[in-house]
């Protein structure tokens, strides 16, 4: 997403990065609100479901967990809760399930090389369940996984606060009462403040104040 607006120079432009899910569910609406209040600043989004590294690193980005590189400003945003979510009609049909019953349902599994990602297997293990899980279906993009769940293709592991817009719209519903705290917190990561452009400093302060 790029909010185009005439600027007086490069200091009135900023690029902020996020995964496709964070961008669509939280960051894009937040940037729109920011731009309405600060329409002299152009905000560009860099969307990637792999880690930002090297020359592709934007001035600001949202990351699940801390970036292991040194010399970065890393501000904790929040810790989410991980819950099963699915289409509302399926949630109503299934009701409250035991972990054994949930494990037998059609699960939507995320395939990723990201070691920070919480899988169904690790979620069940955190709740003390070690048995076999339904093979379900597998995707490699969380936005697609959420869309599949909305289409009643199965049950996906939901970052409850992140997917709250979908819960509020009623396209997804929390299934049952099982949950765990996410092992990592979301962070707003940036270059040291003195290295940020004025626009990046402005957006960073706004995001921290309005989350």
C-alpha positions as CSV (number, residue, x, y, z in Angstrom):
1,X,0.0,0.0,0.0
2,X,1.3,3.5,-0.8
3,X,-0.5,6.6,0.3
4,X,0.6,9.1,-2.4
5,X,0.6,12.8,-1.6
6,X,2.8,15.7,-2.7
7,X,5.8,16.1,-0.4
8,X,8.3,18.8,0.1
9,X,11.2,16.3,0.1
10,X,12.4,12.9,1.1
11,X,12.0,13.8,4.8
12,X,8.2,13.7,4.3
13,X,8.2,10.1,3.2
14,X,8.6,6.9,5.3
15,X,8.5,3.2,4.5
16,X,7.1,0.8,7.1
17,X,7.3,-3.0,6.8
18,X,5.0,-5.8,8.0
19,X,3.8,-9.3,7.0
20,X,0.8,-9.5,4.8
21,X,-1.5,-10.4,7.7
22,X,-0.3,-7.6,10.0
23,X,-0.5,-5.2,7.1
24,X,-4.0,-6.0,6.0
25,X,-5.5,-6.5,9.5
26,X,-3.8,-3.8,11.5
27,X,-1.2,-1.6,9.9
28,X,-3.1,-0.5,6.8
29,X,-6.1,0.8,8.7
30,X,-3.7,2.5,11.2
31,X,-1.7,4.2,8.4
32,X,-5.0,5.5,6.9
33,X,-5.9,7.1,10.3
34,X,-2.3,8.5,10.5
35,X,-2.5,10.0,7.0
36,X,-5.8,11.7,7.7
37,X,-4.2,13.5,10.6
38,X,-0.8,14.1,8.9
39,X,-1.6,14.3,5.2
40,X,1.7,16.1,4.4
41,X,3.5,12.8,5.0
42,X,3.6,10.0,2.4
43,X,3.6,6.5,4.0
44,X,4.7,3.5,1.9
45,X,4.3,-0.1,3.0
46,X,6.8,-2.9,2.3
47,X,4.9,-6.2,2.7
48,X,6.9,-9.4,3.2
49,X,6.3,-12.7,4.9
50,X,10.1,-13.2,5.3
51,X,12.4,-11.3,7.7
52,X,13.6,-7.9,6.7
53,X,17.4,-7.9,6.3
54,X,20.2,-5.9,4.8
55,X,19.4,-3.2,2.3
56,X,15.7,-4.1,2.1
57,X,15.2,-3.2,5.8
58,X,12.6,-0.3,6.0
59,X,13.0,2.5,8.5
60,X,10.2,1.0,10.6
61,X,8.8,-2.5,10.7
62,X,6.6,-4.7,12.9
63,X,8.0,-8.0,13.9
64,X,6.8,-11.0,16.0
65,X,9.7,-11.3,18.5
66,X,12.9,-9.3,18.8
67,X,15.2,-8.8,15.9
68,X,18.5,-10.5,16.8
69,X,20.6,-7.8,15.1
70,X,22.2,-5.1,17.4
71,X,21.9,-1.4,17.1
72,X,18.1,-1.3,16.5
73,X,15.3,0.4,18.6
74,X,12.8,-2.3,19.6
75,X,9.6,-1.3,21.3
76,X,7.2,-3.9,22.6
77,X,3.7,-3.4,21.2
78,X,1.8,-6.3,22.8
79,X,1.6,-10.0,23.5
80,X,-1.2,-11.8,21.8
81,X,-3.3,-14.8,22.7
82,X,-3.4,-17.9,20.5
83,X,-6.9,-19.4,20.0
84,X,-8.6,-21.7,17.5
85,X,-10.7,-19.7,15.0
86,X,-13.1,-20.8,12.3
87,X,-16.2,-19.8,10.4
88,X,-19.0,-18.8,12.9
89,X,-21.3,-21.6,11.7
90,X,-18.6,-24.2,12.4
91,X,-17.9,-22.8,15.8
92,X,-21.6,-22.9,16.7
93,X,-21.9,-26.5,15.4
94,X,-18.8,-27.8,17.2
95,X,-19.3,-25.9,20.5
96,X,-16.8,-26.6,23.3
97,X,-14.3,-29.4,22.4
98,X,-11.8,-31.2,24.3
99,X,-8.2,-31.0,23.0
100,X,-8.6,-34.6,21.7
101,X,-11.7,-33.7,19.8
102,X,-10.1,-30.5,18.5
103,X,-7.1,-32.4,17.3
104,X,-9.3,-34.6,15.2
105,X,-10.9,-31.7,13.3
106,X,-9.7,-30.4,9.9
107,X,-6.9,-28.1,10.9
108,X,-5.3,-25.5,8.7
109,X,-1.5,-25.8,9.1
110,X,1.0,-23.0,8.3
111,X,4.2,-24.1,6.6
112,X,7.0,-21.6,7.3
113,X,10.7,-21.5,7.9
114,X,10.1,-18.8,10.6
115,X,11.3,-20.4,13.9
116,X,9.2,-17.8,15.8
117,X,5.9,-19.1,14.3
118,X,3.7,-21.1,16.7
119,X,2.4,-24.2,14.9
120,X,-0.6,-26.3,15.8
121,X,1.8,-28.9,17.1
122,X,3.5,-26.5,19.5
123,X,0.2,-25.0,20.6
124,X,-1.2,-28.4,21.5
125,X,2.1,-29.3,23.2
126,X,1.9,-26.1,25.3
127,X,-1.5,-27.3,26.6
128,X,-0.1,-30.8,27.4
129,X,-1.5,-32.7,24.4
130,X,1.1,-34.9,22.7
131,X,-1.1,-37.1,20.5
132,X,-1.4,-37.1,16.7
133,X,-3.1,-34.2,15.0
134,X,-5.4,-34.2,11.9
135,X,-3.3,-33.6,8.8
136,X,-5.9,-31.1,7.6
137,X,-4.7,-28.7,4.9
138,X,-1.4,-26.8,4.5
139,X,-0.7,-23.3,3.3
140,X,2.4,-21.1,3.4
141,X,0.7,-17.7,4.0
142,X,-1.2,-16.7,7.0
143,X,-3.6,-14.4,5.1
144,X,-4.5,-17.3,2.9
145,X,-4.9,-19.5,6.0
146,X,-7.4,-17.0,7.5
147,X,-9.3,-16.7,4.2
148,X,-9.6,-20.5,4.1
149,X,-11.0,-20.6,7.6
150,X,-13.5,-17.8,6.7
151,X,-14.6,-20.1,3.7
152,X,-15.2,-22.9,6.2
153,X,-12.3,-25.0,5.0
154,X,-11.1,-25.8,8.5
155,X,-9.8,-24.4,11.8
156,X,-6.8,-22.0,11.9
157,X,-4.7,-21.0,14.9
158,X,-5.6,-17.3,15.5
159,X,-3.6,-14.5,17.0
160,X,-6.7,-13.2,18.7
161,X,-5.8,-9.5,18.8
162,X,-4.4,-9.5,15.3
163,X,-7.5,-11.1,13.9
164,X,-9.9,-9.0,16.0
165,X,-11.2,-7.1,12.9
166,X,-12.4,-10.5,11.4
167,X,-13.9,-11.5,14.7
168,X,-15.7,-8.1,15.0
169,X,-17.0,-8.5,11.4
170,X,-18.3,-11.9,12.2
171,X,-16.4,-13.7,9.4
172,X,-14.4,-15.7,12.0
173,X,-15.3,-16.8,15.5
174,X,-13.2,-18.2,18.4
175,X,-13.8,-21.9,18.8
176,X,-14.0,-23.3,22.4
177,X,-12.1,-22.0,25.4
178,X,-8.5,-23.4,24.9
179,X,-5.8,-20.7,24.6
180,X,-2.2,-19.9,25.3
181,X,-0.2,-16.7,25.5
182,X,1.9,-16.2,22.4
183,X,5.6,-17.1,23.1
184,X,6.7,-13.8,21.6
185,X,5.6,-10.2,21.7
186,X,5.0,-8.0,18.7
187,X,7.7,-5.3,18.4
188,X,8.0,-2.1,16.5
189,X,11.6,-2.1,15.2
190,X,13.5,0.8,13.8
191,X,16.9,2.3,13.3
192,X,18.1,4.4,16.2
193,X,15.9,7.5,16.5
194,X,18.7,9.9,15.6
195,X,19.1,8.0,12.3
196,X,15.4,8.2,11.4
197,X,13.9,10.7,9.0
198,X,11.5,13.3,10.5
199,X,8.6,11.4,8.9
200,X,9.8,8.1,10.3
201,X,10.1,9.6,13.8
202,X,6.6,11.1,13.5
203,X,5.0,7.8,12.4
204,X,6.9,5.8,15.0
205,X,5.6,8.1,17.8
206,X,2.1,8.0,16.4
207,X,2.0,4.2,16.2
208,X,3.2,3.8,19.8
209,X,0.7,6.3,21.0
210,X,-2.3,4.9,19.1
211,X,-1.9,1.1,19.4
